[in-house]
Short mmCIF file of C-alpha atoms in Angstrom, two decimals:
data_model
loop_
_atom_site.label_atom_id
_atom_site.label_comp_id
_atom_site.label_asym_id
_atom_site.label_seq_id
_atom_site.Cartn_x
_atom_site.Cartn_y
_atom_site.Cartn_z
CA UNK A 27 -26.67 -17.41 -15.99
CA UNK A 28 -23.75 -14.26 -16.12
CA UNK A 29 -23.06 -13.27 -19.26
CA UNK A 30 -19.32 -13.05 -20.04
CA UNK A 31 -17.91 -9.71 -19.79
CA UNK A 32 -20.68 -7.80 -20.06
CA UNK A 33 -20.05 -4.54 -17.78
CA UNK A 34 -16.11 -4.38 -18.80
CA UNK A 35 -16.97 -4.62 -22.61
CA UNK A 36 -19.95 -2.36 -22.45
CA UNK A 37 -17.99 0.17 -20.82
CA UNK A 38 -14.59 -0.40 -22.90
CA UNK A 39 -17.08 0.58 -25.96
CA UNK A 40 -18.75 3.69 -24.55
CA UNK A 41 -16.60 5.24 -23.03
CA UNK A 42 -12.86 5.01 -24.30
CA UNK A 43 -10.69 8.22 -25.00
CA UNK A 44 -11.09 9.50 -28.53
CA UNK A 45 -9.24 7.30 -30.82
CA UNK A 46 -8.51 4.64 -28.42
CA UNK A 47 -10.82 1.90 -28.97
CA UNK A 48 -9.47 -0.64 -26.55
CA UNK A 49 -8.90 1.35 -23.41
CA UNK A 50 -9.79 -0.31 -20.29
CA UNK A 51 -11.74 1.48 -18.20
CA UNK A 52 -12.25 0.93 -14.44
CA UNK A 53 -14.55 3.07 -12.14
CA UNK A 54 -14.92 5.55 -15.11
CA UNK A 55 -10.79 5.75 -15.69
CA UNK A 56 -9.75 5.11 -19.35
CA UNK A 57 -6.53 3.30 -19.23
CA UNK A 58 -4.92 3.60 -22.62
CA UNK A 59 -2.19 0.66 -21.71
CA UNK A 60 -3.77 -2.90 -20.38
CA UNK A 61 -0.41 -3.48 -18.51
CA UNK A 62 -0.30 -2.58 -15.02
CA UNK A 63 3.20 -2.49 -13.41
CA UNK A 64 4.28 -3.39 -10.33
CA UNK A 65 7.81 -1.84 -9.06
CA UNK A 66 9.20 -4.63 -6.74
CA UNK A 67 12.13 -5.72 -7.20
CA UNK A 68 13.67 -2.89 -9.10
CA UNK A 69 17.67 -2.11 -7.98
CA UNK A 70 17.52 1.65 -8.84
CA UNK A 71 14.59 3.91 -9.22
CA UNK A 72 16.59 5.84 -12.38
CA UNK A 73 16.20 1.94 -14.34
CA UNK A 74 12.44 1.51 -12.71
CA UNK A 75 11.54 4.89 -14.60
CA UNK A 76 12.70 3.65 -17.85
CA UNK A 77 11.79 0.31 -17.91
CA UNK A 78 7.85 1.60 -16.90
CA UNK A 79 8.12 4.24 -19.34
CA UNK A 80 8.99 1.84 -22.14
CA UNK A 81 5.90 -0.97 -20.66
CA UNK A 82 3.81 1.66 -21.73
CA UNK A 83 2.12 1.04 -18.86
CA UNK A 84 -0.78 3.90 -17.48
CA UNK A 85 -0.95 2.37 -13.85
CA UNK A 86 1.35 1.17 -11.49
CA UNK A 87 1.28 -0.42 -7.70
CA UNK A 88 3.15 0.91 -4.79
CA UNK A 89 3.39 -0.65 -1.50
CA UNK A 90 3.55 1.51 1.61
CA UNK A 91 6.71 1.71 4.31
CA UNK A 92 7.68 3.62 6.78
CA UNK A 93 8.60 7.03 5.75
CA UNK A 94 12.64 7.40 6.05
CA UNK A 95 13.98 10.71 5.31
CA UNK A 96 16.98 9.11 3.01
CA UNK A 97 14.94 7.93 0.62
CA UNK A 98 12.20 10.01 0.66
CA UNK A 99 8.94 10.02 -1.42
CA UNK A 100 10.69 9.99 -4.81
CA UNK A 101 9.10 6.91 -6.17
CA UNK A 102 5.28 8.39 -5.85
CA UNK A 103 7.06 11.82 -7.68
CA UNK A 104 8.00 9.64 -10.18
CA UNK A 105 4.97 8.22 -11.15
CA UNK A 106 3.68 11.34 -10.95
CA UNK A 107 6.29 13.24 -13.19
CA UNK A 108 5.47 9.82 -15.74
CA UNK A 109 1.60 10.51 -15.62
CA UNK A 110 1.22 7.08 -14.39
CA UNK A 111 -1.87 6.80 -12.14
CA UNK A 112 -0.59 5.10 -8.80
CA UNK A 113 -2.22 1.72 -7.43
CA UNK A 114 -1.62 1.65 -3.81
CA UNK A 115 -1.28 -2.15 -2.83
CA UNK A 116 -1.04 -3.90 0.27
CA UNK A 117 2.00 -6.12 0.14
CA UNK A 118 3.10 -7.45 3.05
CA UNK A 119 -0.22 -8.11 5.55
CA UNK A 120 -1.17 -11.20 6.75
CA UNK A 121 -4.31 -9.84 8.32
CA UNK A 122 -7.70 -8.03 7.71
CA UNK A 123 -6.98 -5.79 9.99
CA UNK A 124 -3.88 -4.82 8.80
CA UNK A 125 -5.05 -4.48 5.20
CA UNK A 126 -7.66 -2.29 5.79
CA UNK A 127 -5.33 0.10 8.23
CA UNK A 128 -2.68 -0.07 4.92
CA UNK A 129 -5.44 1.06 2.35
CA UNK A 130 -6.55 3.85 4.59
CA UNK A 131 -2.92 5.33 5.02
CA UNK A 132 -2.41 4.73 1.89
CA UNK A 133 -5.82 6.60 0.55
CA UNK A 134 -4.33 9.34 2.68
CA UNK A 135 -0.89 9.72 1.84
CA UNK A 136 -1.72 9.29 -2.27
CA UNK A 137 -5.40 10.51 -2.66
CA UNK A 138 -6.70 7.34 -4.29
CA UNK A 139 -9.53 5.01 -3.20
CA UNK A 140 -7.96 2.27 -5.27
CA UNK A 141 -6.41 -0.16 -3.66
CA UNK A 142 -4.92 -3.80 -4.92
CA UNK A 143 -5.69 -5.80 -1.97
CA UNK A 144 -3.01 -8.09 -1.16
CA UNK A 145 -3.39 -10.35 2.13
CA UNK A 146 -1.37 -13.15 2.10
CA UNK A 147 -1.16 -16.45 3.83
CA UNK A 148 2.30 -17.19 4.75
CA UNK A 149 6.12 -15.52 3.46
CA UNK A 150 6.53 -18.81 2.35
CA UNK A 151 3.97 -19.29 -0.26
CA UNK A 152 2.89 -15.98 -0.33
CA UNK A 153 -0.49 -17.04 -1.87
CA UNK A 154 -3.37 -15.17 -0.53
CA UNK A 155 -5.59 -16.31 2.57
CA UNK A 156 -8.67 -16.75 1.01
CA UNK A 157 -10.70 -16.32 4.45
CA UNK A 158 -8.55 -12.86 4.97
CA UNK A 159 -9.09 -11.79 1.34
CA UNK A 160 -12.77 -12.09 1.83
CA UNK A 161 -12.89 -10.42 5.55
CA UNK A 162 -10.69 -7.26 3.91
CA UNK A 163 -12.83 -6.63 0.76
CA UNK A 164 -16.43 -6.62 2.59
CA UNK A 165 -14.32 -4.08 4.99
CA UNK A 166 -13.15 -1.87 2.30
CA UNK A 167 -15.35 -1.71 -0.08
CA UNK A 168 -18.15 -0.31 2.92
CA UNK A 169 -15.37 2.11 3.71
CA UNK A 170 -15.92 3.35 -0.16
CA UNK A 171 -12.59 2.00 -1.51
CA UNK A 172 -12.15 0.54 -5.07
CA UNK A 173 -10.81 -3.20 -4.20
CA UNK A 174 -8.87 -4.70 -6.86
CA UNK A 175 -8.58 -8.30 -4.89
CA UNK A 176 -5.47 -10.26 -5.28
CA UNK A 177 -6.94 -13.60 -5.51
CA UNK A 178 -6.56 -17.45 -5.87
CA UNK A 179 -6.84 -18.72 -9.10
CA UNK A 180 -10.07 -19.84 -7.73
CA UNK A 181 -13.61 -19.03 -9.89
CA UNK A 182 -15.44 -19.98 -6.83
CA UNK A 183 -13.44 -17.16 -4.63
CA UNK A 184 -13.16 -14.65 -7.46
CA UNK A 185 -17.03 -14.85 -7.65
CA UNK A 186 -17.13 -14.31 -4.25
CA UNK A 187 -14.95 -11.30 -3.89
CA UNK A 188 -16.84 -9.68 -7.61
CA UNK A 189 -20.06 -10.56 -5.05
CA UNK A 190 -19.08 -8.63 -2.17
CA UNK A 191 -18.21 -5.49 -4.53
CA UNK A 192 -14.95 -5.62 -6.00
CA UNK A 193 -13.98 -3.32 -8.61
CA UNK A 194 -11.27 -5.90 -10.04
CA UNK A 195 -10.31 -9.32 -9.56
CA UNK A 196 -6.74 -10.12 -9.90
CA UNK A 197 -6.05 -13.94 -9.97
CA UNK A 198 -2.58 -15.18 -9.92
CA UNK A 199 -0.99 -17.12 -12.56
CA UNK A 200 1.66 -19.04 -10.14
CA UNK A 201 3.48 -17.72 -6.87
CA UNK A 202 4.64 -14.36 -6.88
CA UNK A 203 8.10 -13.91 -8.30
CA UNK A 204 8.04 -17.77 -9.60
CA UNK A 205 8.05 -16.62 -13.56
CA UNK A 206 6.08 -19.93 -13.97
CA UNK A 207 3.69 -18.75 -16.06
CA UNK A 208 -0.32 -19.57 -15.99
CA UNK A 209 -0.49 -22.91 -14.30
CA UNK A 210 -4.01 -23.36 -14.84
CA UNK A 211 -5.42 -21.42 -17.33
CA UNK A 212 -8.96 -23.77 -17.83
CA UNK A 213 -9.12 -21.57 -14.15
CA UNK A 214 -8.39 -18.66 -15.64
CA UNK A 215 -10.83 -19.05 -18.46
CA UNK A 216 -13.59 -19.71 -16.15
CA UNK A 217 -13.04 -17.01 -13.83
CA UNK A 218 -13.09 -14.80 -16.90
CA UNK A 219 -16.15 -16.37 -18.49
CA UNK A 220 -18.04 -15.91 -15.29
CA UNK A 221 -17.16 -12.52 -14.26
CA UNK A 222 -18.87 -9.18 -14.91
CA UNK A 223 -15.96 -7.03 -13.72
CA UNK A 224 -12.36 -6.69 -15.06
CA UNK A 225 -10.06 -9.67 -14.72
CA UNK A 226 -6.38 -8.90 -14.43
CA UNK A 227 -4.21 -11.84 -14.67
CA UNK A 228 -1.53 -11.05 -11.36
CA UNK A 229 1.85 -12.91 -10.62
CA UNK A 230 3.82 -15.51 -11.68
CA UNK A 231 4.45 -14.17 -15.28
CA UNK A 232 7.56 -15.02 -16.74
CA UNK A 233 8.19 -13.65 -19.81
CA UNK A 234 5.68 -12.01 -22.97
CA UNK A 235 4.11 -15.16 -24.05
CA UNK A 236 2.36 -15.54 -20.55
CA UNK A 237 1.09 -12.43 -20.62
CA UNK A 238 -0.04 -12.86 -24.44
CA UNK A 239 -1.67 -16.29 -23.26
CA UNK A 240 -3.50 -14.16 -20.47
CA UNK A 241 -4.93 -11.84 -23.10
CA UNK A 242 -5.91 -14.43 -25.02
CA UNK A 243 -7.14 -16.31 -22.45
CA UNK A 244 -10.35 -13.22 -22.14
CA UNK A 245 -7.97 -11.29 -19.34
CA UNK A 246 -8.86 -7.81 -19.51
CA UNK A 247 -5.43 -6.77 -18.25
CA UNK A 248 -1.97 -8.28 -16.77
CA UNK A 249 -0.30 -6.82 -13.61
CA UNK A 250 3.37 -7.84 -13.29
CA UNK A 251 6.89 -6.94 -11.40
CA UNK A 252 9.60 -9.08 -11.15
CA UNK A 253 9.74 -10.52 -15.02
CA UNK A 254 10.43 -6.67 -15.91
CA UNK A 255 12.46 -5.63 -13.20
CA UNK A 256 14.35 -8.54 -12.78
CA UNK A 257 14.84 -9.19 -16.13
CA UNK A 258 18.60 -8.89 -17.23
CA UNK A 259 17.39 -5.84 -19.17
CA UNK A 260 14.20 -4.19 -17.58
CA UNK A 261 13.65 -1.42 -20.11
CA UNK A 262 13.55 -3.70 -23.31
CA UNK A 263 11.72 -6.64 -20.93
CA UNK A 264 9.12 -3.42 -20.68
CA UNK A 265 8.84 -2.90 -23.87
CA UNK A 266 7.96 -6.58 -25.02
CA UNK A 267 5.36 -7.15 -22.35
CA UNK A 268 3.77 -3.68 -24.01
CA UNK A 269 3.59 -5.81 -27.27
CA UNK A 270 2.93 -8.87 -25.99
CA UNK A 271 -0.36 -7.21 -24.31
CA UNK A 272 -1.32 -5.92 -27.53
CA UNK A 273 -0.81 -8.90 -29.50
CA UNK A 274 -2.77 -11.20 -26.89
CA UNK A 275 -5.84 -8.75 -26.81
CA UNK A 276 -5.89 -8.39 -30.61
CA UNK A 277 -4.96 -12.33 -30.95
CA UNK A 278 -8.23 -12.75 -28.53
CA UNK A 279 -10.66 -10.34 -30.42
CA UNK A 280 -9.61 -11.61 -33.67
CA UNK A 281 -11.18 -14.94 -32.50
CA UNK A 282 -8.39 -18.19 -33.12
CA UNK A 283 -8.81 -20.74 -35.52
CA UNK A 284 -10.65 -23.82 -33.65
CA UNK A 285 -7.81 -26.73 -32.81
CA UNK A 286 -7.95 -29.81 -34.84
CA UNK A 287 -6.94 -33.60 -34.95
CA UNK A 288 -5.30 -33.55 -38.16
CA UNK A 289 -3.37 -31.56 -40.86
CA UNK A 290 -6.19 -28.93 -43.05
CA UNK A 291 -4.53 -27.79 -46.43
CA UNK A 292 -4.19 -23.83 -46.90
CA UNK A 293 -3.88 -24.66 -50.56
CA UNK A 294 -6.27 -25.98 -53.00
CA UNK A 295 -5.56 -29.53 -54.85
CA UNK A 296 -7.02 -28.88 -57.89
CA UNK A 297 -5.46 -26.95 -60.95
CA UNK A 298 -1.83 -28.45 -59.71
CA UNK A 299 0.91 -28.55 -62.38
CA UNK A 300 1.87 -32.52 -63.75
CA UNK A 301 5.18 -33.65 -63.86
CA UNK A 302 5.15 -36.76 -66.57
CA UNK B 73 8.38 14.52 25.50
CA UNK B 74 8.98 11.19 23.95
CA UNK B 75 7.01 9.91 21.51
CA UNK B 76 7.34 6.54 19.43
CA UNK B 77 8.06 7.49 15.86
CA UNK B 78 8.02 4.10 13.05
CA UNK B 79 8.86 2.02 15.95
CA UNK B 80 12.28 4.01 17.27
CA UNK B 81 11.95 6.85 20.60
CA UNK B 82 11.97 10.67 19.50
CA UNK B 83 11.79 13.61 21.60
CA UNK B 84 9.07 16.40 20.78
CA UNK B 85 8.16 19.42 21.75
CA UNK B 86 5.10 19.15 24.82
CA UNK B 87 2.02 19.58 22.99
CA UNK B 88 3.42 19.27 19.48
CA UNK B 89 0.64 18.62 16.67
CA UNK B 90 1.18 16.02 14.06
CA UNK B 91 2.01 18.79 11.23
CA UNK B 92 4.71 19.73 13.50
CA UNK B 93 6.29 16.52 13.52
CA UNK B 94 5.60 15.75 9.74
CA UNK B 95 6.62 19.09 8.53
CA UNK B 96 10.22 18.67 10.94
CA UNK B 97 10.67 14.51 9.65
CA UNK B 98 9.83 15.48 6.28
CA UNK B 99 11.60 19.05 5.58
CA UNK B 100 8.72 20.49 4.13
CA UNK B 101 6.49 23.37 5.14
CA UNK B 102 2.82 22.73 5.48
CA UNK B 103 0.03 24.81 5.81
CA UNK B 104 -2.99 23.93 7.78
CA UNK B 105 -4.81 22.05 5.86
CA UNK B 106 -1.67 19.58 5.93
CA UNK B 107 -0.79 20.04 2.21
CA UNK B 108 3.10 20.75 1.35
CA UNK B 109 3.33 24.98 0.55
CA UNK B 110 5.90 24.20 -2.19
CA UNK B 111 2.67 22.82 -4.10
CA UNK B 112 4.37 18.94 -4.39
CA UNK B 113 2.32 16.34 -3.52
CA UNK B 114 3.71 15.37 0.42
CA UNK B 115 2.81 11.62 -0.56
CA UNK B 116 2.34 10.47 3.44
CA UNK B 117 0.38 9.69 5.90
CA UNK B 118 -0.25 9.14 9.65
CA UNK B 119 -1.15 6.83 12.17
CA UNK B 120 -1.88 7.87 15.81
CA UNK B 121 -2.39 5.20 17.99
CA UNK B 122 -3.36 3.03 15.28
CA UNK B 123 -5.94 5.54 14.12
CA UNK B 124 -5.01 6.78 10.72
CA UNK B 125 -5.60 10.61 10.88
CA UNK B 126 -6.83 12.57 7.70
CA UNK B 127 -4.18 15.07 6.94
CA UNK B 128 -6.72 18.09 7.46
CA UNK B 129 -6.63 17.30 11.09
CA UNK B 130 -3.04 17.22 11.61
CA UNK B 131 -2.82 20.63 12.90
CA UNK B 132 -5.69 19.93 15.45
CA UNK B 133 -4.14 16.94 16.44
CA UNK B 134 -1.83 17.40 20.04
CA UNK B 135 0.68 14.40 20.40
CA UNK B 136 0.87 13.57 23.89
CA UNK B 137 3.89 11.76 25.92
CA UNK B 138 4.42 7.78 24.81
CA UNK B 139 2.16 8.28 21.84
CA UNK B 140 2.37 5.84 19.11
CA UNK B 141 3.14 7.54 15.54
CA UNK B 142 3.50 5.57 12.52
CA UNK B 143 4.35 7.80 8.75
CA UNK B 144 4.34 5.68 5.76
CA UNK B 145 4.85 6.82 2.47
CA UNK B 146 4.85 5.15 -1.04
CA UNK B 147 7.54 2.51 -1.92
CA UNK B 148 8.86 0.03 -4.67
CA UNK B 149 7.18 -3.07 -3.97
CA UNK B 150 3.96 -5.36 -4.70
#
């Protein structure tokens, strides 16, 4: 039987920055914040920078385009001017094939092996393709790459992709851009409980409580987009998932009170005052 | 000679290598090694023929007439 967590927390206790008990650390990176940002959906790059600097947030996904001179390479400049270590993704393929070709340009152009694999099924949906998912990681990780896999909410599949040598899994909460929350977090909770590398809990959050219920749920980290950038206020939507991290992971290392049938009294009967 | 640059026709100079076109479509100078000389990260990267080619062999890399280029870069998105 797998022990829960035991590589993530071993490694979160050894080898955190100085003074920063709770860092995750992937492939030997401390990351100080457990909130990993996503920039879709974000109307100006002036608002993205503020609302990731007040997430808190110590790595962020990019997707790669076509280079067009107009609006040239500012975003990765950004992150760099932040000190935000980049997560090349690969939004938008449908295919193996085309994942793998995305990660390597992308490995090129921003001098990463990480990569958050993302193949998806259908524009429709956009939940991943399982069969893809699986192809893509075997592919990348024997090309050396660090696969964070975009997955179902499936503990069968995340198994799988941990199996074939992913560095992360990432299962989603709901559809991507849906803001309905975790829809089955008993999923969620398994896939944690079974897993020996770090869980990030990707798409479909809402607003902070999903993300606390993530945390709380065992996730070791939550990657989201469109609840901050979408939000009616992105910088102060930033700044509340930063809390609402914090407050999950403490909630969940604090251990919660067991849930119970009926009412338990906080105060004691006896020594009561009587009224005559 | 044309070549197909992210999907539209271009015209380049016969024999052109890649840092030649990347260094004209970007603005910036590059050195050999395909790094930008104004010390910046340059932040792209290239696909020949559906072949992605590793920066440091840009400058030994001739383009040839009807070649395929793609040059991606970081984005918002995902």
């Amino acid at each position: 039987m797998i022990e829960a967590n035991t590589v993530s927390e071993s490694t979160t206790a050894t080898s955190a920055a100085p003074g920063r008990h709770d860092s995750l650390v992937i492939d030997g990176i401390a990351l100080e914040s457990r909130l990993i940002m996503g920039t879709g959906g974000a109307p100006s790059l002036d608002g993205l920078g503020a609302a990731l600097v007040a997430s808190g947030t110590s790595l962020t996904t990019v997707a790669m385009r076509r280079y067009s001179p107009a609006e040239s390479g500012s975003l990765f400049q950004l992150l760099v001017d932040h000190g935000i270590r980049v997560l090349p993704n690969t939004a938008g393929c449908f295919t193996a094939r085309d994942a793998v070709l995305t990660a390597e340009l992308a490995r090129e152009a921003l001098e990463t092996d990480w990569v958050k694999l993302e193949v998806i099924a259908d524009e429709h949906t956009l939940l991943p393709d399982a069969v893809e998912l699986v192809d893509a990681t075997e592919q990348l990780v024997n090309r050396g790459f660090k696969v964070f896999a975009y997955t179902n909410d499936d503990p069968v599949l995340a198994l799988r992709l941990e199996n074939l040598g992913a560095t992360a899994v990432m299962p989603l909460g709901s559809p991507i851009g849906t803001g309905l929350g975790i829809l089955n977090p008993h999923n969620i909770e398994l896939i944690v409980s079974r897993a020996n590398v770090p869980v990030v809990l990707d798409a479909g959050i809402g607003t902070a409580s999903d993300a606390a219920l993530a945390m709380e749920l065992g996730c070791d980290a939550v990657l989201l987009a469109t609840a901050v950038t979408r939000a009616q206020d992105p910088a102060l939507m930033g700044e509340a998932f930063k809390h609402a991290v914090i407050a999950g992971r403490l909630a969940k290392e604090a251990g919660r009170i067991p849930r119970r049938e009926h009412a338990l009294a906080s105060s004691a009967m006896e020594g009561r005052a009587e009224f005559l | 000679m044309n070549i197909t640059l992210n999907g539209a026709s271009r015209t380049v100079a016969d024999g052109a290598s890649i840092t030649a076109l990347v260094s004209e479509v970007t603005g910036r100078a590059l050195s050999a090694d395909g790094q930008a000389t104004d010390g910046q990260r340059l932040g792209v990267a290239v696909a020949h023929n559906s072949e992605v080619v590793p920066r440091s062999k840009w400058h030994g890399t001739a383009l040839a007439d009807g070649d395929d280029v793609e040059l991606v870069t970081a984005v918002q998105g995902g």
